[in-house]
Short mmCIF file of C-alpha atoms (C1' of nucleotides) in Angstrom, two decimals:
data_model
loop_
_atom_site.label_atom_id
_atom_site.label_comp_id
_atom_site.label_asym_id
_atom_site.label_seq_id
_atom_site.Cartn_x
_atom_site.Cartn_y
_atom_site.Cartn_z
CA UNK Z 1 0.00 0.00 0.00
CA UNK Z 2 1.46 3.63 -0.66
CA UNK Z 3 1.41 5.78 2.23
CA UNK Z 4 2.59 9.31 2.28
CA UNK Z 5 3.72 10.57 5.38
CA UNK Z 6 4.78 13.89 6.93
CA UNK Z 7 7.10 14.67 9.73
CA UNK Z 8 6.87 17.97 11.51
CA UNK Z 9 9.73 19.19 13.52
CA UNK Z 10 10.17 22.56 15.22
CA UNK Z 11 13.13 24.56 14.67
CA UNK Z 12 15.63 24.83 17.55
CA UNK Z 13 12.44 24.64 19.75
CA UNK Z 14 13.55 25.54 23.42
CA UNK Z 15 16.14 27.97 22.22
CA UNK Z 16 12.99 29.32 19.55
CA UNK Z 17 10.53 29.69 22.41
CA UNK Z 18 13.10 31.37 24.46
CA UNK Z 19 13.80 33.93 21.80
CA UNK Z 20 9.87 34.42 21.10
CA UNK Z 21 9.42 35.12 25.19
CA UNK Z 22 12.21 37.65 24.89
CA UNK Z 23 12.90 39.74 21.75
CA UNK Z 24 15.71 41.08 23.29
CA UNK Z 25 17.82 38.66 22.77
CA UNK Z 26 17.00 38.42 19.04
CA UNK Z 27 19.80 38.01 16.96
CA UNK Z 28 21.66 36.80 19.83
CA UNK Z 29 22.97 33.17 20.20
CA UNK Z 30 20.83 31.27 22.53
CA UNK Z 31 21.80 27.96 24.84
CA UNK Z 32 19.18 26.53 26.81
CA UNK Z 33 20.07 24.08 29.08
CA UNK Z 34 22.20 23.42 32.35
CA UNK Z 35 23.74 26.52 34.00
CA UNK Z 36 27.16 27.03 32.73
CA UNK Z 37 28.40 28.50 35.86
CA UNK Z 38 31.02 30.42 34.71
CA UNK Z 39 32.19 27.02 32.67
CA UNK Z 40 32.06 25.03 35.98
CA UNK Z 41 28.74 23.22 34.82
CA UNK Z 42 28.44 19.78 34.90
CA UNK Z 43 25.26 19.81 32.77
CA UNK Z 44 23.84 19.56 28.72
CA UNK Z 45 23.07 21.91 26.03
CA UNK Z 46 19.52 20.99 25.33
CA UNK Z 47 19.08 23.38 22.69
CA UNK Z 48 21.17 26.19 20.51
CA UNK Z 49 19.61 28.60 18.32
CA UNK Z 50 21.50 28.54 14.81
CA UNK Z 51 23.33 31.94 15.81
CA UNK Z 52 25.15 29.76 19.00
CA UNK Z 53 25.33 26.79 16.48
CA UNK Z 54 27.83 28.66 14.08
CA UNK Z 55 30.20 28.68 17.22
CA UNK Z 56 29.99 24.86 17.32
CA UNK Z 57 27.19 24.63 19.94
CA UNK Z 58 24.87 21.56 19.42
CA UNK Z 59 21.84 19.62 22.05
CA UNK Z 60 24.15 17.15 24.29
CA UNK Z 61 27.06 19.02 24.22
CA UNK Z 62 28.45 19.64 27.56
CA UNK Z 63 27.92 23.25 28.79
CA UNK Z 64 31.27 23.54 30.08
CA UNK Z 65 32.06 23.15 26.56
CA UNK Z 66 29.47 25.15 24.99
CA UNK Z 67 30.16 28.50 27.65
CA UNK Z 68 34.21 27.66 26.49
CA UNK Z 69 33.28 28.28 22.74
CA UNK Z 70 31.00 31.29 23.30
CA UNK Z 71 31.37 32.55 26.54
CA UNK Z 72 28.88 35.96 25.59
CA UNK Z 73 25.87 33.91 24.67
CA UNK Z 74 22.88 33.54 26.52
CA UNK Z 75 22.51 30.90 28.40
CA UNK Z 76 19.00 30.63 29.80
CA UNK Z 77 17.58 27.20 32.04
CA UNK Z 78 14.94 24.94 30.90
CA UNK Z 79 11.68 26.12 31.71
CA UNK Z 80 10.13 22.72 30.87
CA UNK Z 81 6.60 23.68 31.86
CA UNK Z 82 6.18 26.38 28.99
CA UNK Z 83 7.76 24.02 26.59
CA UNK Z 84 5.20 21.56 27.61
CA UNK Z 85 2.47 24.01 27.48
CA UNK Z 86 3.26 25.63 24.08
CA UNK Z 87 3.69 21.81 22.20
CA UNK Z 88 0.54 21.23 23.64
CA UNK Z 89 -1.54 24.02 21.62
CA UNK Z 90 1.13 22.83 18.81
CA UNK Z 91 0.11 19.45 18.33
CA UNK Z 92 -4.08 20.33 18.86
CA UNK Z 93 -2.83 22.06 15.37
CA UNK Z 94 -0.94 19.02 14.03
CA UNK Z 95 -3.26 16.42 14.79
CA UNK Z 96 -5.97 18.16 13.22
CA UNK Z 97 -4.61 17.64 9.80
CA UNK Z 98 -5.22 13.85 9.81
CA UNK Z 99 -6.46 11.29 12.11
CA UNK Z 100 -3.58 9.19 11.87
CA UNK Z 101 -1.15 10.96 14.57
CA UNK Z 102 1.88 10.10 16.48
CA UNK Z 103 3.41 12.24 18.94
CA UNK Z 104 7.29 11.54 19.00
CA UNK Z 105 8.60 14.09 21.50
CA UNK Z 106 7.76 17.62 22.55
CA UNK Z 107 8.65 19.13 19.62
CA UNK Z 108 7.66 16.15 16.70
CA UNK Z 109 5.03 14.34 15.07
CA UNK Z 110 3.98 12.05 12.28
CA UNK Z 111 0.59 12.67 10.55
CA UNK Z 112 -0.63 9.83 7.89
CA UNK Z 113 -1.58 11.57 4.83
CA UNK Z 114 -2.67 8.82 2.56
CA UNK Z 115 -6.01 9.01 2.91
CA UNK Z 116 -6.66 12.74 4.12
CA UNK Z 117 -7.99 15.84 1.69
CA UNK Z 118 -7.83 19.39 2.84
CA UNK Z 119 -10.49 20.55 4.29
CA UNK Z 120 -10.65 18.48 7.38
CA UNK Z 121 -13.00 20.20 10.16
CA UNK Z 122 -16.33 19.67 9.01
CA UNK Z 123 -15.26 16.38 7.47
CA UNK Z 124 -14.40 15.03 10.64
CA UNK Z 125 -17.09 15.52 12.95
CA UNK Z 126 -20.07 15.06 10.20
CA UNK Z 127 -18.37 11.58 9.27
CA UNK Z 128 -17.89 10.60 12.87
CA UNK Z 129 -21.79 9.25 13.50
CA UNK Z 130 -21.71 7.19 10.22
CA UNK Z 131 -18.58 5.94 8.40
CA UNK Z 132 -16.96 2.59 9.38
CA UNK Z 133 -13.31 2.86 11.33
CA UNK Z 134 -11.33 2.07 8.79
CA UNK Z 135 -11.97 5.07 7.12
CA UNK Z 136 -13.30 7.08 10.06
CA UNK Z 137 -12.65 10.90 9.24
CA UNK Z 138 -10.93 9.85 6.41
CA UNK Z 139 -11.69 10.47 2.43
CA UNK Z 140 -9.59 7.90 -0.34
CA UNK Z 141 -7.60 10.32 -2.46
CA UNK Z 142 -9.29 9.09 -5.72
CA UNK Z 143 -8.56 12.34 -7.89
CA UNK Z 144 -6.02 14.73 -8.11
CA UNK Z 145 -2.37 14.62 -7.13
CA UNK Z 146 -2.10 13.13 -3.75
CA UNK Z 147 1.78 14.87 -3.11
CA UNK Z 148 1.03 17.63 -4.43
CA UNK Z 149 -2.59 17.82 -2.35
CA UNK Z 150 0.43 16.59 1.01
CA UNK Z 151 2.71 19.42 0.37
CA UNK Z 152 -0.45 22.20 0.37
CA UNK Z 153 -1.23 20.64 3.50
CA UNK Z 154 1.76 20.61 4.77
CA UNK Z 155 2.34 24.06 3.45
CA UNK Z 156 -0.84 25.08 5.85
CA UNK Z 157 0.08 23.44 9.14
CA UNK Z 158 3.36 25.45 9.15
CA UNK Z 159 1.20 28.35 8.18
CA UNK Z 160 -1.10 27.80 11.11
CA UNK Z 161 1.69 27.09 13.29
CA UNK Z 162 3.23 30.60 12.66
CA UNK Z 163 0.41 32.35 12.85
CA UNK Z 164 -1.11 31.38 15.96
CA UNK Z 165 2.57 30.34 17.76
CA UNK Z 166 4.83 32.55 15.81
CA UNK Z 167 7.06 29.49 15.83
CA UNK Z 168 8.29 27.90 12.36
CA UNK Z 169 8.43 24.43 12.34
CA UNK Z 170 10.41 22.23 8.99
CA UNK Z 171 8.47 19.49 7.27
CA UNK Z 172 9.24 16.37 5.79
CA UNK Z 173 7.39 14.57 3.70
CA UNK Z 174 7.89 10.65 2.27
CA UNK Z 175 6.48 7.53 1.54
CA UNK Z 176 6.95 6.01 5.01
CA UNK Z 177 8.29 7.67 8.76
CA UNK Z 178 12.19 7.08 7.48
CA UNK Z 179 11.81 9.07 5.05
CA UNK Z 180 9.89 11.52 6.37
CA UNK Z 181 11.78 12.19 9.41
CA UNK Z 182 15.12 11.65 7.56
CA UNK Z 183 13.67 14.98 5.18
CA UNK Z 184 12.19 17.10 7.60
CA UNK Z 185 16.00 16.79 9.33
CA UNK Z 186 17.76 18.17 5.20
CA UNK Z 187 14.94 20.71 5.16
CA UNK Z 188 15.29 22.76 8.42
CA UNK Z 189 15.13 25.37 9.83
CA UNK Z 190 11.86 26.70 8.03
CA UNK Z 191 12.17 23.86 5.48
CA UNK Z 192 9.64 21.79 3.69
CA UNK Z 193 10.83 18.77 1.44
CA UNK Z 194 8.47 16.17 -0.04
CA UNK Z 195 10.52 13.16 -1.56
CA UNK Z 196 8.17 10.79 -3.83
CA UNK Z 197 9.17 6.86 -4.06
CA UNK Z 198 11.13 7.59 -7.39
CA UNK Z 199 13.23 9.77 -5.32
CA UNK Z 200 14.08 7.92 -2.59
CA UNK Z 201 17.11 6.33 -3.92
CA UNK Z 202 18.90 9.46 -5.22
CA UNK Z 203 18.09 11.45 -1.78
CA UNK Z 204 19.57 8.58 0.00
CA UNK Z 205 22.75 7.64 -1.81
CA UNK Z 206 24.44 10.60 -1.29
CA UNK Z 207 23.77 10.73 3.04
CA UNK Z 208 26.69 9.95 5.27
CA UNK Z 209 25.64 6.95 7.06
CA UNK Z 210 24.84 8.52 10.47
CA UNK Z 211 22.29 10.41 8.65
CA UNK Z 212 20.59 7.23 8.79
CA UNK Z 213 18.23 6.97 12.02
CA UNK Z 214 19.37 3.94 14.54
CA UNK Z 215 23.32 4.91 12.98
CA UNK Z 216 24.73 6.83 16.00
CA UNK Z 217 28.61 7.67 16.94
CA UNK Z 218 29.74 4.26 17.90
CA UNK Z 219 28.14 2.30 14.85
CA UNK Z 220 29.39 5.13 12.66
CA UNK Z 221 32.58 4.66 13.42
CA UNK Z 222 32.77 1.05 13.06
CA UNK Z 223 31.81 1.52 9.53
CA UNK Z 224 34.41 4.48 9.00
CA UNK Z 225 36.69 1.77 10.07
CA UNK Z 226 35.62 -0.42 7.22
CA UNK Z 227 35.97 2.38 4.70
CA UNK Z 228 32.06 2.94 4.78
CA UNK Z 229 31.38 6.81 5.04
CA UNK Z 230 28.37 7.12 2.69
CA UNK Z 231 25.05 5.32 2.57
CA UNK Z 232 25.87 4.35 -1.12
CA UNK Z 233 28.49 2.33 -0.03
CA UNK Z 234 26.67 0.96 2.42
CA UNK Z 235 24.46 -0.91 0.31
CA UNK Z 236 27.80 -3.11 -0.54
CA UNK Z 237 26.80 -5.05 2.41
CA UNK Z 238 24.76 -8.43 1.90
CA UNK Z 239 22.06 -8.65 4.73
CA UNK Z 240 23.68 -11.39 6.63
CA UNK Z 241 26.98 -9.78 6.60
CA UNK Z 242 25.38 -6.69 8.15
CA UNK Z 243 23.44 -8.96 10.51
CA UNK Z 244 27.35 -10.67 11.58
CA UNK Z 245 28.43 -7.49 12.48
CA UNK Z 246 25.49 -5.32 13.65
CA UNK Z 247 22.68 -7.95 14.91
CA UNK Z 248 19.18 -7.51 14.44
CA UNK Z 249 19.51 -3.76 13.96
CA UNK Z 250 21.93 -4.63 11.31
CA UNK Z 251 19.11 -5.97 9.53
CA UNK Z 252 17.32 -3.19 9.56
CA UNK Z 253 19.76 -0.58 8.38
CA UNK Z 254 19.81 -3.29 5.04
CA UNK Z 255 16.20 -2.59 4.90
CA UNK Z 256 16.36 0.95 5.33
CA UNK Z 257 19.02 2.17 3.08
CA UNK Z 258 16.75 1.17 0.78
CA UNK Z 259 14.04 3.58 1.20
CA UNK Z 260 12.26 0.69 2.82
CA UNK Z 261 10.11 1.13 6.13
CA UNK Z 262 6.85 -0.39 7.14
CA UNK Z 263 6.21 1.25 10.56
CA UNK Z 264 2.60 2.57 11.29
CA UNK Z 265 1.90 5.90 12.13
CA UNK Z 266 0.23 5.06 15.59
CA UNK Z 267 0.04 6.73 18.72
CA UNK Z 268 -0.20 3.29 21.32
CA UNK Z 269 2.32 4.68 23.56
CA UNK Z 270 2.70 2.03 26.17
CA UNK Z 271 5.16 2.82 29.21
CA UNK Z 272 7.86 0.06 30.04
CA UNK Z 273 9.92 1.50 32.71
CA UNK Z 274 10.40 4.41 35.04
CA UNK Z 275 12.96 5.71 36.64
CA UNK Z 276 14.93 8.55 37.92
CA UNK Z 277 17.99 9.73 38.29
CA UNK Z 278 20.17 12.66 39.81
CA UNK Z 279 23.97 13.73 38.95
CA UNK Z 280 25.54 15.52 42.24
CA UNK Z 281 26.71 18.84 41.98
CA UNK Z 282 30.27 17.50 43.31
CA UNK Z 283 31.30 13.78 43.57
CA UNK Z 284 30.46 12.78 46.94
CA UNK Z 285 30.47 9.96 49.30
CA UNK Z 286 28.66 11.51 51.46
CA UNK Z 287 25.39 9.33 52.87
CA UNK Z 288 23.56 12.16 53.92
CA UNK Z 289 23.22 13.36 50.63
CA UNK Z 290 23.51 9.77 48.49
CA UNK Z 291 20.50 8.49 50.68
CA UNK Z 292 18.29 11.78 50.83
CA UNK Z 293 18.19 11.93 47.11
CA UNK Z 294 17.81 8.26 46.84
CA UNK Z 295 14.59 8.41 49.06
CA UNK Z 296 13.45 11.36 47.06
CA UNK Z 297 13.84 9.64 43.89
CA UNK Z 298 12.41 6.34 44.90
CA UNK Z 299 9.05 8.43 46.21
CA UNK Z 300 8.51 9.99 43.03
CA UNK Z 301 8.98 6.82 41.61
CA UNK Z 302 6.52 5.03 43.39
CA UNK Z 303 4.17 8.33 42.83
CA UNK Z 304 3.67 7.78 39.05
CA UNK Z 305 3.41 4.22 39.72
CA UNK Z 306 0.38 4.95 41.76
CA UNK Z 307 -0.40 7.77 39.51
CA UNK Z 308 -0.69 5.36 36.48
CA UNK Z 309 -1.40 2.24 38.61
CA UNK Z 310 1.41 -0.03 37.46
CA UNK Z 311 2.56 -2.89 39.30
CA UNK Z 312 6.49 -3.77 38.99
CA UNK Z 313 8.44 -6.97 39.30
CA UNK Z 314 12.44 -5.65 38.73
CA UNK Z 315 13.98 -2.74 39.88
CA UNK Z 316 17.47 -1.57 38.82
CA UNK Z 317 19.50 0.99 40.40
CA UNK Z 318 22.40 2.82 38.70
CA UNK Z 319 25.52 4.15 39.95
CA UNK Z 320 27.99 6.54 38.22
CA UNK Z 321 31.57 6.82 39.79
CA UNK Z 322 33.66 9.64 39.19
CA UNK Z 323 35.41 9.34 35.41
CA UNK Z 324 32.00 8.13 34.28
CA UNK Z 325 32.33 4.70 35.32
CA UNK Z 326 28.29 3.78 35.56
CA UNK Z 327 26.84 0.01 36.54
CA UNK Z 328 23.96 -1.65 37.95
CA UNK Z 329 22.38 -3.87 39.75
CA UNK Z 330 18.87 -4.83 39.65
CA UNK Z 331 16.39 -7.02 41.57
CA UNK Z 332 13.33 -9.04 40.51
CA UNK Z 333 10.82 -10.02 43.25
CA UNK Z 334 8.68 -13.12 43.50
CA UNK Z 335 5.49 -11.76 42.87
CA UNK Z 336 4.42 -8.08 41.42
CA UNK Z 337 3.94 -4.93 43.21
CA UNK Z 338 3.29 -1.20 44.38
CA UNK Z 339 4.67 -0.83 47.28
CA UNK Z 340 6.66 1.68 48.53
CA UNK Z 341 8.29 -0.05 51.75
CA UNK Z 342 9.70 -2.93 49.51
CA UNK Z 343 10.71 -0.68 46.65
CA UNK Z 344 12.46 1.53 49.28
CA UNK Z 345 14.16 -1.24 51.19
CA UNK Z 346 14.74 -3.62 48.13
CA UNK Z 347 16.80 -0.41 46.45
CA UNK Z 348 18.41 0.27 49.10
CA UNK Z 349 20.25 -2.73 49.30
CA UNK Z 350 21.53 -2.65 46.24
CA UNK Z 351 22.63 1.00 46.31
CA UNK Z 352 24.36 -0.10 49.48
CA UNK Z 353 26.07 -3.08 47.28
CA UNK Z 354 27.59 -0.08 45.55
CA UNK Z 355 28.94 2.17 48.66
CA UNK Z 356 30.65 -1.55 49.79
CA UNK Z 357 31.92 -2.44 46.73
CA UNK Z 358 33.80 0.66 45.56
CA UNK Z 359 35.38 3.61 47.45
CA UNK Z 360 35.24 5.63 44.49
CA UNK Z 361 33.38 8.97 44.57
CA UNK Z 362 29.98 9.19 43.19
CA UNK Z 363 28.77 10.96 40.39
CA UNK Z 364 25.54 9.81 39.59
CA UNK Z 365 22.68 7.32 41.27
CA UNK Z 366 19.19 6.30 40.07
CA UNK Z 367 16.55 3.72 40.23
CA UNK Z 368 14.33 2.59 37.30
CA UNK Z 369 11.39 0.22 37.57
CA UNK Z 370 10.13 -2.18 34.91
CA UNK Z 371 6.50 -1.87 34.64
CA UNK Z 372 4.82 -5.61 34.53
"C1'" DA F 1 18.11 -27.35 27.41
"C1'" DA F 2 15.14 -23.77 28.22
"C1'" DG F 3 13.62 -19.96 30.53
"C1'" DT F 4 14.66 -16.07 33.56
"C1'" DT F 5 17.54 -12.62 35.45
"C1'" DC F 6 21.41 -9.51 35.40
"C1'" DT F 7 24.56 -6.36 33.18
"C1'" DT F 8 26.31 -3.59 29.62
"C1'" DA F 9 26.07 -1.09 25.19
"C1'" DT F 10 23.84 1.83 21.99
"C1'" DT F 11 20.52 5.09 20.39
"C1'" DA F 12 17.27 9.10 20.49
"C1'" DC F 13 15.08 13.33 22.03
"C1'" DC X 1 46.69 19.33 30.96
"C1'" DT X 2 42.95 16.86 29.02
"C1'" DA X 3 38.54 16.18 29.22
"C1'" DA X 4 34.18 17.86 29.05
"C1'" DC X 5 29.08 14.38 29.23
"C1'" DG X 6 21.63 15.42 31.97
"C1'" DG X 7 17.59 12.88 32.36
"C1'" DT X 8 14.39 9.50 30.52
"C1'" DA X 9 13.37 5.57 27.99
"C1'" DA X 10 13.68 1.60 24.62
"C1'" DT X 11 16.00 -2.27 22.78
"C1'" DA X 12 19.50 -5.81 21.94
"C1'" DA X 13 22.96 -9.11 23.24
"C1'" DG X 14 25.35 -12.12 25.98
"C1'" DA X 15 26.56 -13.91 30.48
"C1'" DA X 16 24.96 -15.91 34.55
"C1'" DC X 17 21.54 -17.98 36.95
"C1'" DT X 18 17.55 -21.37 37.86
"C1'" DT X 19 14.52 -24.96 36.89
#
DNA sequence: AAGTTCTTATTAC
DNA sequence: CTAACGGTAATAAGAACTT
């Protein structure tokens, strides 16, 4: 079946929303993220407008790093709770543009355009009482040119968008997620790219291979080792040798360097695990501090578990020594629960494990449950 | 031998 | 002088263990 698909991204959203909350700092470069403290900072850029990008700054770079390159820029915290509100109005936009949605982060989403015509409003509701699911709020694209009908659509969300947020956003548009997402990323800032299935191959050949989602530094560089630096030559690897050396994801790269992705857009989001975790604003040792963040963590742990009214079975806690060493050690119990007494005691024990073990200073703990 | 648990590695936002 | 490196979550692989 051909699908077309559109990815939405927002441009450097943090650092955008930032700049939109204070024209003052226009033409500024903007970090948001961990304070830099003077380059003391033991924190993450989350975010870097394009100005602080020119000086190197990117998301995950450390902020001791990022205040080193541009010392002058401003460096603002992350004020999650607007993010969160302003991608809320964002995606009541985006998901009104098909019924076929899927929220990837904050700032990203996939819309299923196959079936949907512009407009949608009326549509929707006046179908709602008498079509059958399947094509529930939905019209087959039976005339017409169905990419060219995507890109006006996709040329009116970012419209909307702008108008109402006064954000821009870059689109992608493809024949399945990987290629949508894998546009929308060429396009931006302010971008919109629709690749048909008879472009595929050219607008793939060309990308260096950790353009390719699931292809991240340390796979990368295996393949740089092997004289593979582009995802033409890539495609010089049979399926089983790429399954020797890269396992089941291996597969998939053989799969997806070929345009080829059958992933639904769908929005069943279903929660595995949760956890929390804390890095110390010095190394320590100290049990006064270790334990009282340990408790804290564990509590708001074991909120959201009643919160969501999950049961787990295995725990895992997680310790970082200074130089970045990080293990863990995990638990599973007989039977399921919710309860904070055994959590609390149960992780305990194994955080203790750690203090016994190893007289190094600690950088980092956490605890994680596995939802069952 | 098979199933479960534990640990580490990698990726992504 | 070099390294620097947050928080949350998913998934895979292999070792270690139970049954």
């Amino acid at each position: 079946m051909q699908r077309i698909i559109l990815h939405i991204d927002m441009d450097y959203f943090f650092a955008q929303i930032e700049e939109r909350e204070n024209p003052q700092f226009k033409g500024k470069p903007i970090v948001v993220g961990a304070d830099p403290k003077e380059g003391k900072g033991r924190g993450v850029v989350s975010t870097a407008s394009y100005l602080a990008r020119k000086y190197g700054i990117h998301s995950a770079l450390p902020i001791s790093k990022a205040y080193q390159l541009c010392p002058t820029a401003i460096f603002l915290p992350v004020n999650m709770a607007l993010y969160q509100k302003i991608s809320e109005e964002i995606m009541a936009i985006v998901k009104k543009y098909s019924p076929t949605f899927e929220q990837v982060s904050l700032d990203e989403a996939f819309l299923d355009l196959s079936y949907t015509e512009l407009p949608q409003e009326a549509k929707v509701k006046k179908r709602m009482k008498f079509s059958s699911p399947i094509f529930y709020g939905r019209e087959k694209c039976t005339i017409g040119k169905p990419w060219e009908k995507a890109k006006g659509i996709a040329e009116k969300l970012k419209k909307e968008i702008y108008e109402k947020e006064k954000l821009t956003s870059t689109i992608g548009i493809g024949p399945n997620k990987l290629i949508a997402k894998m546009t929308s990323k060429k396009a931006k800032p302010n971008g919109l790219l629709v690749i048909k299935p008879d472009q595929v191959k050219k607008f793939l050949e060309p990308l260096d291979i950790d353009d390719l989602p699931g292809i991240g530094p340390k796979t990368a560089e295996k393949l740089r080792e092997i004289g593979i630096n582009k995802i033409k030559e890539l495609k010089n690897l049979s399926k089983t040798k790429l399954k020797d050396i890269f396992g089941v994801v291996g597969e998939t790269f053989y799969e997806k360097i070929r345009g080829i992705d059958e992933e639904p857009v769908s929005n069943e989001e279903i929660i595995k695990s949760i956890g929390k975790e804390h890095t110390f604003e010095k190394d320590t040792r100290d049990p006064e501090i270790i334990f009282e963040n340990f408790e804290q963590m564990i509590k708001q742990v074991h909120q959201e578990l009643l919160e969501n009214n999950f049961s787990f079975k295995t725990m895992t806690v997680i310790c970082r020594y200074q130089g970045f060493e990080t293990h863990t050690k995990s638990k599973t119990l007989k039977t399921p629960t919710n309860d904070l007494k055994i959590l609390k005691s149960e992780a305990k024990k194994l955080l203790l494990k750690f203090l016994i073990e190893n007289p190094k200073l600690i950088r980092l703990i956490g605890v994680r449950v596995k939802i069952c």
